[in-house]
mmCIF file of C-alpha atoms in Angstrom:
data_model
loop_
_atom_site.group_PDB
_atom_site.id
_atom_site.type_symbol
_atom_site.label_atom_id
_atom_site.label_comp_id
_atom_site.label_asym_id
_atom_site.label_seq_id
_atom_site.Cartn_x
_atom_site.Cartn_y
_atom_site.Cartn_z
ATOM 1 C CA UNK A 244 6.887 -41.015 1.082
ATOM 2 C CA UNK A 245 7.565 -38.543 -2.062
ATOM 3 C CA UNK A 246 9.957 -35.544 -1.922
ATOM 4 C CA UNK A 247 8.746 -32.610 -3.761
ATOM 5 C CA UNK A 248 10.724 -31.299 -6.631
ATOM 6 C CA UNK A 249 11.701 -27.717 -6.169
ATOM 7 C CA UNK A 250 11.209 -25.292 -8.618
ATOM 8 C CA UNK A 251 13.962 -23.035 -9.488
ATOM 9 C CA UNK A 252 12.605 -19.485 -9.644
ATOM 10 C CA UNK A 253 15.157 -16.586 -10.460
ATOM 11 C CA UNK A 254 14.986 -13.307 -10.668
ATOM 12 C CA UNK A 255 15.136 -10.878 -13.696
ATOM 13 C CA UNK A 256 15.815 -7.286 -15.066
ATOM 14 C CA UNK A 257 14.612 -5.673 -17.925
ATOM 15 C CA UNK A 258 16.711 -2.395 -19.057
ATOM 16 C CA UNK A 259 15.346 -0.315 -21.862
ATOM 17 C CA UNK A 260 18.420 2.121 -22.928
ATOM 18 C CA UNK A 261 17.874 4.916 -25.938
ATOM 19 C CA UNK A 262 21.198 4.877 -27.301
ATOM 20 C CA UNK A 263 22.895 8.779 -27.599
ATOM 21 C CA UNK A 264 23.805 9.251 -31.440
ATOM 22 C CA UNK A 265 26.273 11.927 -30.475
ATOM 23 C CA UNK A 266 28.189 9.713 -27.890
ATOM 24 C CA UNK A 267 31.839 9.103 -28.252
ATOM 25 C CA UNK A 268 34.009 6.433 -26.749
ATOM 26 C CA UNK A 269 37.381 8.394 -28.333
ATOM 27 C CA UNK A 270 36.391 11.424 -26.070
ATOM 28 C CA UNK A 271 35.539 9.357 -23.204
ATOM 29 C CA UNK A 272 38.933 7.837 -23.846
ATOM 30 C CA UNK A 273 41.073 10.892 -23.810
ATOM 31 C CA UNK A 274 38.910 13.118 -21.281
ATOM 32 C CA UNK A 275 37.085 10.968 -18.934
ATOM 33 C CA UNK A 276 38.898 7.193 -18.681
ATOM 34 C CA UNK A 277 37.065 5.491 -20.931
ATOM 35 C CA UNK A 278 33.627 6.433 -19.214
ATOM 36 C CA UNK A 279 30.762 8.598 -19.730
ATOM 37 C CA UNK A 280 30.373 11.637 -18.690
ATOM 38 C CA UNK A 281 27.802 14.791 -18.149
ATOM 39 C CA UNK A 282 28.985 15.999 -21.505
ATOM 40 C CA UNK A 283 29.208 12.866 -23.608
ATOM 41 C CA UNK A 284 26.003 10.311 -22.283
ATOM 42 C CA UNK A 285 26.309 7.083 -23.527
ATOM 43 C CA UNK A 286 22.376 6.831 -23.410
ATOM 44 C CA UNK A 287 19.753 9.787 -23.584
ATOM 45 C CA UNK A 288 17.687 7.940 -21.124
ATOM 46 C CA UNK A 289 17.708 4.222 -19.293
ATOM 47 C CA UNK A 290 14.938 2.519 -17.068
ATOM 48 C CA UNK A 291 14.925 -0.955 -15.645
ATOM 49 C CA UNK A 292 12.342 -3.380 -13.970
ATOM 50 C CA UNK A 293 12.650 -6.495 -12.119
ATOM 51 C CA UNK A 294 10.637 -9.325 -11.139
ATOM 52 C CA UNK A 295 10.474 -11.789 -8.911
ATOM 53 C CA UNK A 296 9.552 -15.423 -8.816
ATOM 54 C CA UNK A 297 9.909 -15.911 -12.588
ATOM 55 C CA UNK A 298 10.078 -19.525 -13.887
ATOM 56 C CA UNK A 299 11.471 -19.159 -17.113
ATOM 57 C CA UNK A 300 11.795 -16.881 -20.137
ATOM 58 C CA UNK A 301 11.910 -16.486 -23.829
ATOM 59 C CA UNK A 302 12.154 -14.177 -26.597
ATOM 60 C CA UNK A 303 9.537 -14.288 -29.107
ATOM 61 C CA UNK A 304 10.422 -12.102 -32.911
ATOM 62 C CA UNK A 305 8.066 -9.821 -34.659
ATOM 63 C CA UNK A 306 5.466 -10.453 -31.934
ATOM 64 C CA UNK A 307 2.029 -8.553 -31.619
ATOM 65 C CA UNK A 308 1.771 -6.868 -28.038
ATOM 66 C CA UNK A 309 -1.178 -5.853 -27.066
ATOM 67 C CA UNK A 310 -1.887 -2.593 -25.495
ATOM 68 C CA UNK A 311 -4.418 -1.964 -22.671
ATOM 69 C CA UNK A 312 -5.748 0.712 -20.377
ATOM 70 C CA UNK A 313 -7.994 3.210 -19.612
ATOM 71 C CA UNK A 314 -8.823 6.358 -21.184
ATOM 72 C CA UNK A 315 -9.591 9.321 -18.683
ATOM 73 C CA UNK A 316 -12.786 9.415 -19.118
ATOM 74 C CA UNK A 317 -12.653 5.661 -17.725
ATOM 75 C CA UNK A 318 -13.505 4.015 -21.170
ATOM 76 C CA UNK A 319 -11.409 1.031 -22.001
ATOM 77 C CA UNK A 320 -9.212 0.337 -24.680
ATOM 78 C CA UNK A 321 -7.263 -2.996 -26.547
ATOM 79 C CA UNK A 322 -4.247 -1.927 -29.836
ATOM 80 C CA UNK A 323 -2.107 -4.507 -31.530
ATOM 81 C CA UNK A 324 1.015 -3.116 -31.588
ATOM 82 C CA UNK A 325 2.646 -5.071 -34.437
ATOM 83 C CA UNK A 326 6.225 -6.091 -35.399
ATOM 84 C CA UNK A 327 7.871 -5.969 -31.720
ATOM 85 C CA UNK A 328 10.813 -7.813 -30.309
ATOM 86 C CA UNK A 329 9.530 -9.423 -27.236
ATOM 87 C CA UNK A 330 10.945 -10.880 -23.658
ATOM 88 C CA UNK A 331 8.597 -12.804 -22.173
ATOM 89 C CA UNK A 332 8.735 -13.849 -18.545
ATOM 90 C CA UNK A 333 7.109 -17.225 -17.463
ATOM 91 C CA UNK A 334 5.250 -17.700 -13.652
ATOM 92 C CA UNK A 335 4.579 -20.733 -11.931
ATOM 93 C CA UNK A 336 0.902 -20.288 -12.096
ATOM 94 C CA UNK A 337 0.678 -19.909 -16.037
ATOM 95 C CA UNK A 338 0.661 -16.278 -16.022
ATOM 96 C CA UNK A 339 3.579 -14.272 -17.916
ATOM 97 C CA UNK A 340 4.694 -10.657 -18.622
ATOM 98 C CA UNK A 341 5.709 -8.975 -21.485
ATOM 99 C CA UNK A 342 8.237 -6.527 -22.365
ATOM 100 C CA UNK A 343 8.465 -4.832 -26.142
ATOM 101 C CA UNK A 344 10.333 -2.856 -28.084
ATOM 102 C CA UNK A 345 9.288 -1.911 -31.731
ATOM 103 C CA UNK A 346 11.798 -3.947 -34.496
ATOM 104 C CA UNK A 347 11.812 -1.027 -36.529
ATOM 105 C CA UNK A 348 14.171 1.311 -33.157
ATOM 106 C CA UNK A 349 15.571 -1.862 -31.663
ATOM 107 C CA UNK A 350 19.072 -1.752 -32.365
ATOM 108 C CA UNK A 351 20.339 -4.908 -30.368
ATOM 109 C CA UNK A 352 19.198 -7.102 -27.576
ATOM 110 C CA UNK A 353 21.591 -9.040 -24.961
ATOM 111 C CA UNK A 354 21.292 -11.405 -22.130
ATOM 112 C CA UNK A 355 24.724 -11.530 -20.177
ATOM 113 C CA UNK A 356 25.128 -15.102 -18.957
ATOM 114 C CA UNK A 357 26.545 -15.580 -15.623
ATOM 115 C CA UNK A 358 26.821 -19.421 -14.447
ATOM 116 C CA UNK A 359 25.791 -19.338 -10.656
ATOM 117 C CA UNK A 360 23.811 -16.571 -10.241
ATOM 118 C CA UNK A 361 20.254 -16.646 -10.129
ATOM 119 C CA UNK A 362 19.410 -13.466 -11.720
ATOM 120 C CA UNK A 363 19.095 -13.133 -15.821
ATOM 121 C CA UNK A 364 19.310 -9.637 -16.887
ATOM 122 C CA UNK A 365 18.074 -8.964 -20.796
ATOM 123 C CA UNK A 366 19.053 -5.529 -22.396
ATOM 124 C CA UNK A 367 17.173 -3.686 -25.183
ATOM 125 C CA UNK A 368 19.423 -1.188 -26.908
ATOM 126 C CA UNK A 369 17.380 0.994 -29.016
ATOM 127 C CA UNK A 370 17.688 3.762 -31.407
ATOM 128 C CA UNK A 371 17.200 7.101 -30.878
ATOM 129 C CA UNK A 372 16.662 7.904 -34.582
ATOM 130 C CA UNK A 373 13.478 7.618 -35.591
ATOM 131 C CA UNK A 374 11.769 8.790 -32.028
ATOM 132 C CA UNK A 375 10.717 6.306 -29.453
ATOM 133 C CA UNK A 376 8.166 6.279 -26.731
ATOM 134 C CA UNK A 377 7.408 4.662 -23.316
ATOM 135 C CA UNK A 378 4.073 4.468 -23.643
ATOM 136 C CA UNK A 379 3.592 1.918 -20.785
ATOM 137 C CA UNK A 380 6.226 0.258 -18.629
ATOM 138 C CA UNK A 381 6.210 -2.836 -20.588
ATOM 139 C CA UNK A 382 6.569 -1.257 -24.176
ATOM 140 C CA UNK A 383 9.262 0.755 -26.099
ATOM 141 C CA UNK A 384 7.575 2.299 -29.839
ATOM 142 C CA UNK A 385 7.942 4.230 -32.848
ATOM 143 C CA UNK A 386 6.140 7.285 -32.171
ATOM 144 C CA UNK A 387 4.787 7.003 -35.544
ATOM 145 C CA UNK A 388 3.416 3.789 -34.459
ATOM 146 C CA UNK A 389 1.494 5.076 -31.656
ATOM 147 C CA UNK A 390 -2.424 3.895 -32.116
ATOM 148 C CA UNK A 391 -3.746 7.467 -33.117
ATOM 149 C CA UNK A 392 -7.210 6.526 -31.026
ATOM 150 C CA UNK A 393 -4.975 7.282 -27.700
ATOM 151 C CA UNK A 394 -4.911 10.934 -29.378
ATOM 152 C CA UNK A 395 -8.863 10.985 -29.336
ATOM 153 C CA UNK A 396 -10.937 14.092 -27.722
ATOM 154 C CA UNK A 397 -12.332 13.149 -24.479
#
């Protein structure tokens, strides 16, 4: 008789976090215990997804992520989004996600480890100088990178 191996899944957050230039630890010190508050942000804006069922990950540099949707009018479109930091996470049946952020915001990544737990969280810190935009779930860009086609008349 065979056993069947079991395949470790996990699951894992993505945070995207737009660091706030004017934010400052000395006032959080000396006003607000060392934390944040609604006067000094640490970040003008934060979002995080998770997923389940993910086999493994990686992180792939200056990737290409590619871009697709629908315009209103219900025609398709495919950009190359060049020069991104990705995460990448791996499913059983071949299929993976991506998450982006363009290298020239990105300030930092991180990936806390945590022995035991079955949950990897990954962190993108990025700049607020020059602008960024969500412009999907999955993907963090210049604004000046922004395919100018999306702007087109419908």
């Amino acid at each position: 008789m065979f056993k069947l191996k079991k395949i470790q899944v996990m699951e894992v957050q993505v945070n995207f976090k737009v660091i706030n230039p004017e934010y400052s630890q000395e006032y959080a010190d000396e006003y607000n215990g060392g934390k944040e508050s609604e006067s000094n942000w640490k970040y003008n804006w934060a979002v995080s997804y998770g997923l389940k069922d993910v086999q493994s990950v990686s992180t792939i540099d200056n990737n290409c992520f590619v871009l697709k949707g629908n315009f209103e009018n219900g025609d398709t479109f495919s950009f190359n989004i060049p020069n991104v930091h990705t995460f990448r996470c791996h499913f059983a049946d071949g299929a993976h996600e991506d998450f982006a952020v363009s290298k020239s915001i990105l300030n930092k990544t991180h990936q806390p480890k945590k022995e035991g737990y079955n949950v990897i969280r990954y962190y993108f810190y990025i700049n607020a100088d020059p602008a960024s935009q969500q412009i999907s779930p999955n993907l963090v860009i210049n604004e000046r990178d922004i395919p100018k086609e999306l702007f087109r008349e419908q």
